[in-house]
Amino acid sequence: MSFTGGILTMSNPEKMYGKNKNIPESLYKIRHSLAHIMAEAVLERFPEARPTIGPPIDNGFYYDFSVPQAFTPEDLEAITKRMREIVRKHVDFGRREVSEAEARALFKDNAFKLELIDGLTRGEDDMGEKADGAAAPIISLYTQDGFTDLCRGPHVDNTRQIHPDSFTLSASSAAYWRGNEKNPVLQRIYGLAFKTPQELADYQKMQEEAKRRDHRKLGAELEIFIFDDEVGPGLPLWLPNGAVMIEQLEGLAKKMELDAGYDRVRSPHLTKQDLFVRSGHLPYYAESMFPPMELDEGVKYYVKPMNCPFHHKLFAARKRSYRELPVRFAEYGTCYRYEQSGELFGLMRVRSMQMNDAHIYCSEEQFESEFMGVVDLYLKYFKIFGIDKYVMRLSKHAKEGLGKKYVDNEAMWVKTEDMVRRAMISGNVPFVEAENEAAFYGPKIDVQIYSAIGKEFSLATNQVDFAVPARFDLTFIDRDGQEKTPLCLHRAPLGTHERFIGFLIEHYAGTFPVWLAPTQAMIIPIADRHVDFARQVERRLLAAGLRARVDDSPDRMQNKIRKAQGHKIPYMLVVGDKEAEADAVSLRLRTGEDLKAVGVNAFIARAKDVVERYAPEL
RNA sequence: GCCGAUGUAGCUCAAUGGUAGAGCAACCGAUUUGUAAUCGGUAGGUUACGGGUUCAACUCCCGUCGUCGGCUCCA
């Protein structure tokens, strides 16, 4: 799979398999067959284990087993070894179709397989979802080396098609049966598998490199943020470098939003329970909210998980005419969400977050242009940051969630999802669609990105709200004199400071563009006698709005350069006798390029130009 | 929240039941240096926290908290 300009492209003519249809058939067969071989090896070692499902996935495969004990690293090692032996035996994979009764007899001791058979007879796939175009149920078995599994296939014909050193078992963990936390816990073993040992080695090397750009590691090294046990999990503290970055992002957002016709508003962190009852956060969103604090009078207050109810109140502050629509209220509001402890992940998933939030109130006729205006804003930002590996996703409701996760009004869901789909198509913006990913009040376009270690996150979001304006009795007087309910768009093109900066750290691997770099220029005096001139240069840079510092430590120049390189500071300005004499600096870029002496004023002009253009180059 | 792993100095890591160490960073001193590590010294830990076993616990056991890898969930 590759990404080009945000569009998923595939050029392989081979038939594609997998959840995202991104695994070529030959590789899919290898991975799928290895999953079976792993099950065989696991069963040999743990005869009491019950295999459940074991699909191929990106980069490999997994298999979930019902076993009393978790697998240990020693188990994985032994299982890997055994798998290689089986592969080297060059055993055949044979397919056989059986009747439902025969299948049930064969798997009578495995409740999970029996449940799968139940599903097959109803035309469902492994995950209990209805398979596309399922006709008469076919129950097929695959057997290799005397081990038989219920499986749709396909598989390799013989294990000689698998290189014994092109796979390895990578991890074990728990997983719920059919991904539902109310179901029994299973033990999953993950494997990596490719066509050749070289591809496996390349993948493993890539993962090692990805770890180096992990924002948790770089964020500490570059002194951007910390977490502290005594403060609490998921509550980041921003060091001065991080605070500078936040201010730069906010500055950019304010400028862009001013240009796009937004007004800035502000709202408190706390509110009475009543507001969230009205908004529908209680109960739709209650489990993601911090528990309430109760005041003497018995009034409950909640910290806000979202800013929208406040903006709705601001919209309702006076009667609105169709003439002033669309109304666009923007706020970098700090929200608090009680995320499950196991879900916290560095800056990418936190419990306190500052959102690049805004709410647009508009009429239905204005919807498309407003919605696409927001998408345009995304694209402008992404261009500035050079973000091109993302997928836009139309996140839709799921029927079974109506009244629970989602506002219970199916007609409006269908209508608004269609509005979004049409807007995206007419705006010629590529997107994918996903069920059961909507906000509780409406469908949305999410921008999906991947962290360095491959976790998927929504970076930005653009949401339609067809439900809450009515709950707040929001109205405007239309040109016909009638009161009407506006639509509301919730949007956050820069997501939250936390996730966005986490993403940017990984995206740039810490080498931020000059406008975003916490320190833009480090002035490096060669000897103590040059410190005065260095201070003078520093003052001139600061006066020009550049973030400069002098390294007046007793280190040698070489070490000062090394430290500045380590902090990925864009410009290193070495000053010695020659420079002081000529009112110049010796300009070294963090790329290692030495541009020799540049006049101080010339450097200031250059740096200011780069900053003002939000340029990616130095 | 669930399953598993894990927690030693600011950071990276040693110490396998017998007095907690190293490198880097910090601090002090010397050096005054031309594009990725100058030299010497000093200080720094109730081994996450709380219990237990033992003559003796960083080490073994239990609990709590945090972190990591997944699952579930999301900006």
XYZ file of C-alpha atoms (C1' of nucleotides) in Angstrom:
693
model
C 0.000 0.000 0.000
C 1.216 3.485 -0.688
C -0.163 6.937 -0.131
C 0.052 9.679 -2.697
C -1.276 13.090 -1.864
C -3.662 11.571 0.590
C -5.073 9.122 -1.893
C -4.726 5.434 -1.387
C -3.197 3.982 -4.519
C -2.451 0.435 -5.515
C -0.634 -0.547 -8.630
C -0.278 -4.289 -8.160
C -2.341 -6.212 -10.707
C -2.504 -9.242 -8.397
C -5.854 -9.909 -6.721
C -5.936 -8.071 -3.406
C -7.078 -9.473 -0.067
C -7.424 -8.363 3.535
C -9.625 -5.931 5.426
C -8.263 -2.977 3.465
C -7.724 -4.997 0.291
C -4.034 -4.219 0.409
C -2.409 -7.645 0.602
C -1.582 -9.346 -2.706
C -2.947 -12.862 -3.041
C 0.402 -14.682 -2.959
C 1.436 -12.946 0.267
C -2.021 -13.369 1.736
C -1.751 -17.126 1.180
C 1.650 -17.241 2.879
C 0.416 -15.336 5.915
C -2.815 -17.237 6.138
C -1.023 -20.569 5.912
C 1.475 -19.518 8.579
C -1.437 -18.727 10.877
C -2.621 -22.333 10.472
C 0.871 -23.695 10.987
C 1.163 -21.608 14.125
C -2.130 -23.053 15.363
C -0.774 -26.534 14.688
C 2.386 -25.785 16.678
C 0.404 -24.224 19.525
C -1.898 -27.245 19.704
C 1.079 -29.592 19.899
C 2.461 -27.671 22.845
C -0.887 -26.893 24.481
C -3.408 -29.611 23.547
C -6.036 -27.871 25.693
C -5.835 -24.674 23.604
C -8.856 -23.840 21.457
C -8.083 -22.015 18.222
C -10.582 -19.271 17.309
C -9.720 -17.054 14.337
C -6.382 -16.351 12.685
C -6.377 -13.928 9.794
C -3.591 -12.413 7.713
C -3.005 -8.729 8.475
C -0.697 -5.946 7.302
C 2.867 -7.234 7.684
C 1.892 -10.673 8.939
C -0.812 -12.581 10.706
C -2.217 -13.420 14.106
C -4.174 -16.204 15.697
C -6.339 -15.970 18.809
C -6.476 -18.944 21.153
C -8.565 -19.706 24.166
C -5.976 -20.928 26.671
C -5.865 -20.858 30.479
C -2.435 -19.179 30.612
C -0.887 -16.351 28.633
C 1.929 -17.313 26.275
C 5.452 -16.577 27.490
C 8.408 -15.432 25.385
C 9.793 -18.963 25.762
C 6.553 -20.350 24.322
C 6.853 -18.039 21.334
C 10.423 -19.117 20.744
C 9.521 -22.795 20.868
C 6.482 -22.257 18.636
C 8.555 -20.355 16.077
C 11.093 -23.141 16.024
C 8.405 -25.756 15.527
C 6.765 -23.699 12.762
C 10.034 -23.588 10.847
C 10.298 -27.370 11.135
C 6.794 -27.805 9.751
C 7.482 -25.406 6.888
C 10.681 -27.265 6.021
C 8.783 -30.553 5.846
C 7.108 -29.265 2.658
C 3.630 -30.356 3.677
C 0.559 -29.924 1.457
C -2.473 -27.783 2.250
C -5.659 -29.619 1.276
C -9.170 -28.180 0.984
C -12.367 -30.069 1.631
C -15.974 -28.910 1.730
C -18.162 -30.466 4.358
C -21.761 -30.426 5.488
C -22.791 -28.348 8.466
C -23.370 -31.527 10.488
C -19.923 -32.849 9.688
C -18.303 -29.543 10.628
C -20.198 -29.442 13.906
C -19.096 -32.950 14.757
C -15.488 -32.154 13.972
C -15.407 -29.006 16.145
C -17.712 -30.235 18.906
C -15.116 -29.356 21.566
C -14.575 -25.828 20.313
C -17.419 -23.447 21.147
C -15.760 -20.664 19.147
C -15.616 -22.661 15.930
C -19.213 -23.777 16.498
C -20.188 -20.138 16.766
C -18.377 -19.445 13.516
C -20.277 -22.301 11.889
C -23.522 -20.763 13.171
C -22.499 -17.552 11.503
C -21.544 -19.246 8.247
C -24.963 -20.809 7.994
C -26.386 -17.298 8.371
C -24.075 -15.966 5.673
C -21.767 -14.050 8.026
C -18.008 -13.689 7.986
C -15.455 -14.367 10.769
C -16.329 -11.218 12.672
C -20.027 -12.024 12.716
C -20.717 -9.387 10.084
C -22.692 -10.201 7.035
C -20.417 -11.075 4.183
C -20.929 -9.304 0.906
C -22.987 -11.273 -1.585
C -22.964 -14.443 0.463
C -24.998 -17.041 -1.357
C -25.413 -20.611 -0.156
C -23.150 -21.196 2.838
C -20.038 -23.192 1.983
C -18.195 -24.719 4.915
C -14.651 -25.520 3.963
C -11.791 -27.120 5.866
C -8.092 -26.859 5.234
C -5.705 -29.539 6.420
C -1.945 -29.472 6.585
C 0.345 -31.958 8.288
C -2.658 -33.650 9.916
C -3.990 -30.397 11.400
C -7.435 -29.358 10.228
C -8.988 -25.924 10.602
C -12.269 -24.351 9.617
C -11.307 -21.852 6.950
C -12.444 -20.072 3.827
C -8.899 -19.972 2.423
C -7.036 -19.478 0.248
C -3.766 -21.102 1.232
C -0.477 -22.067 -0.328
C -0.532 -25.500 -1.978
C 2.584 -26.627 -0.166
C 4.780 -25.074 2.509
C 7.708 -25.086 0.082
C 6.104 -21.819 -1.086
C 7.024 -20.305 2.280
C 10.604 -19.362 3.101
C 11.310 -20.647 6.628
C 13.276 -17.497 7.509
C 10.872 -14.940 6.090
C 8.647 -14.965 9.162
C 8.881 -14.637 12.913
C 6.528 -14.379 15.854
C 6.597 -10.820 17.114
C 4.321 -10.451 20.127
C 1.626 -11.978 22.238
C -1.197 -10.189 23.962
C -4.765 -10.510 25.037
C -7.696 -9.923 22.726
C -11.412 -10.270 23.191
C -13.436 -12.794 21.252
C -14.824 -10.867 18.297
C -13.296 -7.682 19.665
C -15.954 -7.156 22.298
C -14.819 -6.510 25.843
C -17.860 -8.335 27.205
C -16.714 -11.535 25.512
C -14.127 -14.008 26.833
C -10.473 -12.994 26.806
C -8.306 -14.861 24.310
C -4.552 -14.919 23.896
C -3.283 -13.616 20.594
C 0.067 -14.315 18.969
C 1.233 -11.912 16.283
C 3.573 -12.953 13.522
C 5.448 -11.001 10.872
C 5.612 -12.654 7.479
C 6.932 -11.658 4.067
C 7.945 -13.372 0.882
C 11.671 -13.195 1.556
C 13.943 -12.998 4.598
C 15.242 -9.702 3.198
C 11.776 -8.135 3.256
C 11.358 -9.271 6.852
C 14.731 -7.779 7.788
C 13.852 -4.536 5.987
C 10.580 -4.307 7.841
C 12.246 -4.917 11.199
C 14.871 -2.307 10.447
C 12.177 0.186 9.482
C 10.454 -0.447 12.809
C 13.711 0.215 14.654
C 14.071 3.523 12.851
C 10.457 4.398 13.551
C 11.180 4.003 17.255
C 13.796 6.700 16.991
C 11.229 9.198 15.820
C 8.639 8.161 18.391
C 7.358 11.428 19.851
C 7.635 10.075 23.387
C 11.381 9.621 22.963
C 12.016 12.761 20.921
C 9.699 14.827 23.104
C 11.887 14.056 26.099
C 15.178 14.545 24.239
C 14.082 17.851 22.752
C 12.587 18.953 26.087
C 9.121 19.578 24.699
C 6.916 17.969 27.351
C 6.972 15.689 30.365
C 4.536 13.567 32.297
C 4.767 13.374 36.058
C 3.348 10.591 38.175
C 2.270 13.023 40.835
C 0.364 15.170 38.326
C -1.422 12.204 36.828
C -1.603 9.966 33.797
C -2.512 11.580 30.512
C -1.894 15.097 31.817
C 1.096 16.503 29.915
C 3.206 19.358 31.235
C 4.669 21.580 28.528
C 8.270 22.622 28.896
C 9.285 26.024 27.467
C 10.113 24.475 24.074
C 6.659 22.923 23.880
C 5.017 26.157 24.956
C 6.753 27.993 22.123
C 5.454 25.459 19.622
C 1.923 25.768 20.969
C 2.081 29.527 20.634
C 3.283 29.256 17.059
C 0.453 26.887 16.160
C -2.099 29.145 17.795
C -0.665 32.112 15.935
C -1.047 30.266 12.645
C -4.586 29.192 13.504
C -5.640 32.691 14.501
C -4.313 34.087 11.251
C -5.959 31.426 9.087
C -9.253 31.650 10.950
C -9.326 35.414 10.754
C -8.906 35.093 6.984
C -11.676 32.475 6.864
C -14.214 34.653 8.689
C -14.147 33.185 12.199
C -14.748 35.127 15.405
C -12.897 34.115 18.543
C -14.773 33.343 21.731
C -13.832 31.958 25.157
C -15.585 29.685 27.593
C -15.011 28.218 31.061
C -13.590 24.778 31.829
C -16.464 23.914 34.159
C -20.184 23.871 33.875
C -23.283 22.694 35.652
C -24.633 19.267 34.893
C -27.747 20.759 33.289
C -25.789 22.035 30.307
C -24.471 18.581 29.459
C -27.863 17.012 29.994
C -29.283 19.381 27.462
C -26.427 18.875 25.008
C -26.813 15.117 25.196
C -23.277 14.518 26.487
C -25.028 12.958 29.454
C -25.699 10.139 28.769
C -24.268 9.644 25.229
C -20.786 10.731 26.216
C -20.853 10.199 29.988
C -18.274 7.439 30.127
C -15.637 9.679 28.559
C -16.244 12.450 31.110
C -14.483 12.991 34.422
C -16.844 12.320 37.314
C -18.715 15.386 38.543
C -17.788 17.477 41.555
C -20.637 18.235 43.855
C -20.990 21.604 45.510
C -22.560 22.388 48.891
C -25.964 23.129 47.420
C -25.942 19.691 45.820
C -25.285 21.113 42.367
C -23.063 18.973 40.180
C -20.380 20.506 37.993
C -18.500 18.772 35.205
C -15.246 19.708 33.490
C -15.924 20.016 29.791
C -15.058 17.229 27.360
C -16.061 19.471 24.447
C -16.576 23.167 23.855
C -19.727 22.961 21.781
C -22.423 23.578 24.410
C -20.764 26.866 25.358
C -20.619 28.004 21.769
C -24.282 27.082 21.375
C -25.031 29.356 24.344
C -23.035 32.133 22.702
C -24.993 31.676 19.501
C -28.191 31.897 21.541
C -27.038 35.087 23.265
C -29.360 37.038 21.015
C -31.752 36.565 18.175
C -29.967 35.724 14.947
C -30.969 36.743 11.452
C -30.292 34.750 8.287
C -28.238 37.790 7.275
C -25.475 37.060 9.780
C -25.219 33.353 8.979
C -22.900 31.566 8.856
C -21.757 32.391 12.379
C -18.312 30.924 13.061
C -17.078 30.770 16.661
C -13.488 29.633 17.213
C -11.742 28.805 20.458
C -8.610 26.968 21.500
C -10.575 25.421 24.369
C -9.048 23.129 26.975
C -11.103 19.970 27.414
C -10.807 17.004 29.721
C -11.767 13.470 28.818
C -11.567 10.474 31.071
C -9.885 8.133 28.634
C -9.426 4.540 29.702
C -6.059 4.135 31.394
C -4.922 1.501 28.919
C -5.605 3.862 26.045
C -3.282 6.656 27.064
C -0.412 7.027 24.629
C 2.158 9.790 25.027
C 0.791 13.038 23.621
C -1.376 11.254 21.090
C -4.004 10.177 23.582
C -4.262 12.263 26.734
C -6.827 13.309 29.311
C -6.363 17.070 29.085
C -6.276 18.582 25.648
C -6.568 21.904 23.954
C -8.666 21.764 20.817
C -8.358 23.897 17.716
C -12.132 24.074 17.928
C -14.814 26.040 16.150
C -18.521 25.769 15.515
C -20.154 27.029 12.372
C -23.875 27.707 12.442
C -25.388 27.806 8.995
C -28.504 27.119 6.997
C -28.940 23.926 5.046
C -28.303 25.800 1.789
C -24.996 27.021 3.152
C -23.970 23.596 4.329
C -21.997 22.445 1.323
C -19.911 25.573 0.889
C -19.224 25.800 4.627
C -18.318 22.134 4.861
C -15.982 22.341 1.903
C -14.581 25.598 3.257
C -13.449 23.613 6.265
C -11.971 20.901 4.050
C -10.100 23.644 2.168
C -8.752 24.907 5.445
C -7.470 21.378 6.231
C -5.725 21.223 2.898
C -4.110 24.635 3.388
C -2.730 23.544 6.738
C -1.532 20.216 5.378
C 0.310 22.008 2.619
C 2.123 24.193 5.148
C 3.153 21.145 7.144
C 3.854 18.970 4.137
C 1.396 16.389 5.445
C 0.608 13.981 2.627
C 0.220 10.588 4.275
C -3.360 10.630 5.459
C -6.761 9.277 4.581
C -9.984 11.257 4.775
C -12.689 9.097 6.241
C -16.441 9.620 6.170
C -17.301 8.323 9.638
C -20.857 7.064 9.719
C -23.253 5.775 12.351
C -24.140 2.129 12.918
C -27.752 1.074 13.120
C -27.257 -0.972 16.290
C -25.802 2.080 18.077
C -28.916 4.232 17.600
C -30.208 5.434 20.953
C -27.013 4.282 22.669
C -23.887 5.729 21.050
C -25.808 7.754 18.522
C -28.763 10.112 18.562
C -31.831 8.077 17.675
C -32.955 9.595 14.401
C -32.045 7.325 11.539
C -33.571 9.500 8.842
C -31.312 12.409 9.771
C -28.259 10.161 9.860
C -28.912 8.931 6.366
C -29.685 12.426 5.126
C -26.612 14.119 6.608
C -24.261 11.301 5.643
C -25.475 11.740 2.119
C -24.957 15.515 2.312
C -21.361 14.994 3.372
C -20.751 12.350 0.735
C -22.133 14.606 -2.012
C -20.114 17.596 -0.808
C -16.899 15.581 -0.828
C -17.605 14.131 -4.254
C -18.521 17.481 -5.774
C -15.431 19.025 -4.173
C -13.432 16.211 -5.767
C -11.784 15.262 -2.478
C -10.979 11.536 -2.183
C -12.272 9.755 0.897
C -13.160 6.353 2.301
C -16.266 5.460 4.307
C -16.441 3.720 7.678
C -19.405 2.523 9.718
C -19.730 3.112 13.433
C -17.169 5.917 13.659
C -19.468 8.950 13.866
C -19.853 11.484 16.678
C -22.969 10.955 18.745
C -24.664 13.930 17.076
C -23.774 13.323 13.454
C -21.439 12.062 10.752
C -17.996 13.521 10.177
C -14.966 13.599 7.975
C -11.954 12.483 9.975
C -8.404 12.797 8.790
C -6.633 9.580 9.732
C -2.894 9.506 10.261
C -0.442 6.952 11.622
C 2.023 7.404 14.466
C 5.658 6.407 13.989
C 4.959 2.992 15.441
C 1.903 2.512 13.286
C -1.058 3.365 15.494
C -3.913 5.044 13.672
C -5.352 8.333 14.946
C -7.807 10.976 13.845
C -5.721 14.090 13.456
C -8.404 16.499 12.325
C -12.158 16.339 12.194
C -15.077 18.057 10.490
C -18.414 17.071 11.940
C -22.038 17.651 11.096
C -24.434 18.158 13.967
C -28.084 17.775 13.075
C -29.245 17.109 16.629
C -27.851 19.421 19.242
C -28.869 22.872 17.854
C -32.506 21.832 18.262
C -31.857 20.631 21.809
C -30.539 24.113 22.571
C -33.505 25.721 20.786
C -31.062 27.490 18.508
C -32.859 29.403 15.801
C -32.419 32.099 13.254
C -35.075 34.177 11.534
C -35.039 33.256 7.878
C -35.852 35.636 5.032
C -39.463 34.415 5.107
C -39.746 35.573 8.728
C -39.912 32.017 10.049
C -37.748 30.710 12.874
C -35.511 27.890 11.657
C -32.937 25.634 13.295
C -29.412 26.032 11.962
C -27.105 23.145 11.203
C -23.910 23.113 13.185
C -20.480 22.078 11.964
C -17.911 21.132 14.594
C -14.428 21.330 13.207
C -10.852 20.969 14.425
C -8.424 21.029 11.488
C -5.429 21.033 13.811
C -7.089 18.555 16.179
C -5.622 19.230 19.584
C -2.296 20.759 20.541
C -1.350 17.501 22.199
C -1.985 15.145 19.304
C -0.937 17.628 16.658
C 2.405 18.350 18.260
C 2.898 14.655 18.946
C 2.233 14.055 15.282
C 4.515 16.892 14.151
C 7.394 15.619 16.275
C 7.186 12.308 14.428
C 6.374 13.850 11.057
C 9.483 16.041 11.178
C 11.506 13.604 13.314
C 12.180 16.630 15.515
C 13.688 18.769 12.744
C 10.978 21.399 12.817
C 10.646 24.112 10.198
C 12.173 27.369 11.337
C 8.870 29.077 12.188
C 8.014 26.222 14.579
C 11.469 25.462 16.017
C 11.613 26.336 19.725
C 15.081 27.838 19.310
C 15.716 29.099 15.816
C 19.324 30.224 16.147
C 22.060 29.245 18.579
C 24.844 31.777 18.716
C 28.158 30.108 19.423
C 31.038 32.290 20.610
C 34.380 30.651 19.953
C 36.145 32.094 23.000
C 35.029 34.102 26.010
C 36.148 37.334 24.391
C 33.444 36.811 21.745
C 30.558 36.584 24.216
C 29.893 40.325 24.175
C 29.507 40.366 20.409
C 27.370 37.213 20.636
C 25.056 38.982 23.119
C 24.817 41.914 20.779
C 23.822 39.631 17.892
C 21.301 37.902 20.169
C 19.648 41.212 21.057
C 19.338 42.148 17.402
C 17.800 38.782 16.519
C 15.354 38.965 19.425
C 14.387 42.489 18.393
C 13.654 41.123 14.928
C 11.311 38.552 16.489
C 13.658 35.592 16.097
C 14.166 33.040 18.856
C 17.912 33.134 19.477
C 20.167 32.155 22.358
C 23.855 32.366 23.152
C 25.740 29.253 24.237
C 28.197 30.799 26.693
C 29.052 27.528 28.392
C 32.774 26.767 28.907
C 32.585 24.067 26.220
C 34.660 24.193 23.087
C 32.973 25.396 19.915
C 32.879 21.861 18.535
C 30.880 20.650 21.485
C 28.522 23.617 21.315
C 27.820 22.711 17.706
C 27.262 19.118 18.687
C 24.747 20.129 21.374
C 22.901 22.454 18.987
C 22.794 19.692 16.368
C 21.396 17.339 18.981
C 18.589 19.801 19.628
C 18.046 20.090 15.891
C 18.356 23.870 16.020
C 18.022 25.174 12.451
C 20.735 27.824 12.520
C 24.086 27.800 14.303
C 25.816 31.143 14.262
C 29.495 30.836 15.069
C 31.124 34.102 16.078
C 34.828 34.741 16.526
C 37.315 37.501 15.813
C 36.608 37.652 12.090
C 32.832 37.862 12.557
C 33.008 40.501 15.292
C 35.236 42.520 13.031
C 32.891 42.275 10.034
C 29.533 42.425 11.911
C 28.847 38.954 10.614
C 28.075 35.428 11.745
C 29.450 32.193 10.374
C 26.221 30.419 9.397
C 26.016 26.673 9.814
C 22.723 24.949 8.998
C 21.561 21.889 10.910
C 21.931 19.965 7.669
C 25.671 20.338 8.290
C 26.037 22.849 5.492
C 28.569 25.613 6.284
C 27.612 28.871 4.572
C 30.609 30.769 5.991
C 30.346 34.429 6.958
C 27.000 36.169 6.476
C 26.308 39.743 7.595
C 24.159 39.913 10.720
C 21.498 41.959 8.948
C 21.543 39.641 5.963
C 21.023 36.662 8.237
C 18.114 38.389 9.981
C 16.498 39.124 6.626
C 16.945 35.542 5.487
C 15.551 34.014 8.681
C 12.592 36.385 8.849
C 11.685 35.592 5.268
C 11.783 31.846 5.934
C 9.633 32.271 9.054
C 7.075 34.548 7.457
C 6.547 32.158 4.560
C 6.197 29.175 6.929
C 8.819 27.739 4.625
C 9.995 24.162 5.070
C 13.548 25.014 3.997
C 16.212 26.738 6.100
C -11.134 -0.978 31.987
C -9.020 -6.126 30.285
C -4.449 -9.623 29.310
C 0.776 -9.625 29.727
C 5.491 -7.385 30.638
C 8.063 -3.793 33.292
C 9.864 0.148 37.103
C 17.724 1.125 39.813
C 20.834 8.754 39.695
C 17.866 13.951 35.134
C 18.972 10.229 30.682
C 20.986 5.251 28.896
C 22.096 0.989 31.447
C 25.140 -2.519 35.293
C 24.790 -5.153 40.009
C 21.109 -13.426 39.969
C 19.839 -13.240 48.382
C 25.520 -10.680 51.329
C 28.023 -2.762 51.946
C 23.963 -0.091 44.896
C 27.992 1.117 40.132
C 29.368 3.260 35.020
C 28.838 6.644 30.843
C 26.344 11.083 29.504
C 23.971 15.370 31.771
C 24.586 18.764 36.360
C 28.072 21.467 39.557
C 33.403 23.237 40.582
C 38.283 24.179 38.602
C 41.778 24.486 34.637
C 41.813 25.345 29.312
C 40.190 30.182 25.240
C 39.753 26.809 21.384
C 37.203 27.943 13.793
C 32.218 23.874 12.277
C 29.332 16.999 15.699
C 32.388 15.176 22.378
C 39.253 19.502 26.021
C 41.102 17.765 30.759
C 40.603 17.019 36.042
C 37.491 16.974 40.245
C 32.656 17.146 43.130
C 27.838 15.966 44.081
C 23.672 12.956 43.057
C 19.651 6.828 44.763
C 14.942 4.887 51.574
C 16.391 0.642 44.061
C 8.225 3.702 42.165
C 5.214 3.156 46.815
C 3.269 -0.134 50.885
C 3.374 -4.828 53.123
C 5.510 -9.903 53.663
C 9.420 -14.080 53.594
C 14.685 -14.207 55.364
C 20.168 -13.629 59.858
C 20.266 -10.601 55.337
C 15.960 -8.189 49.787
C 17.294 -3.983 43.961
C 17.037 -9.371 43.782
C 11.775 -13.894 46.225
C 6.111 -13.249 47.354
C 1.485 -10.026 47.750
C -0.900 -5.280 46.980
C -1.051 -0.142 44.987
C 0.626 3.386 41.373
C 3.068 4.537 36.772
C 4.976 3.025 32.087
C 5.332 -0.311 27.776
C 2.985 -4.029 24.070
C -1.760 -5.429 22.570
C -7.449 -5.557 23.114
C -11.542 -2.274 23.594
C -12.076 3.164 22.812
C -11.003 8.192 20.525
C -9.162 14.621 18.930
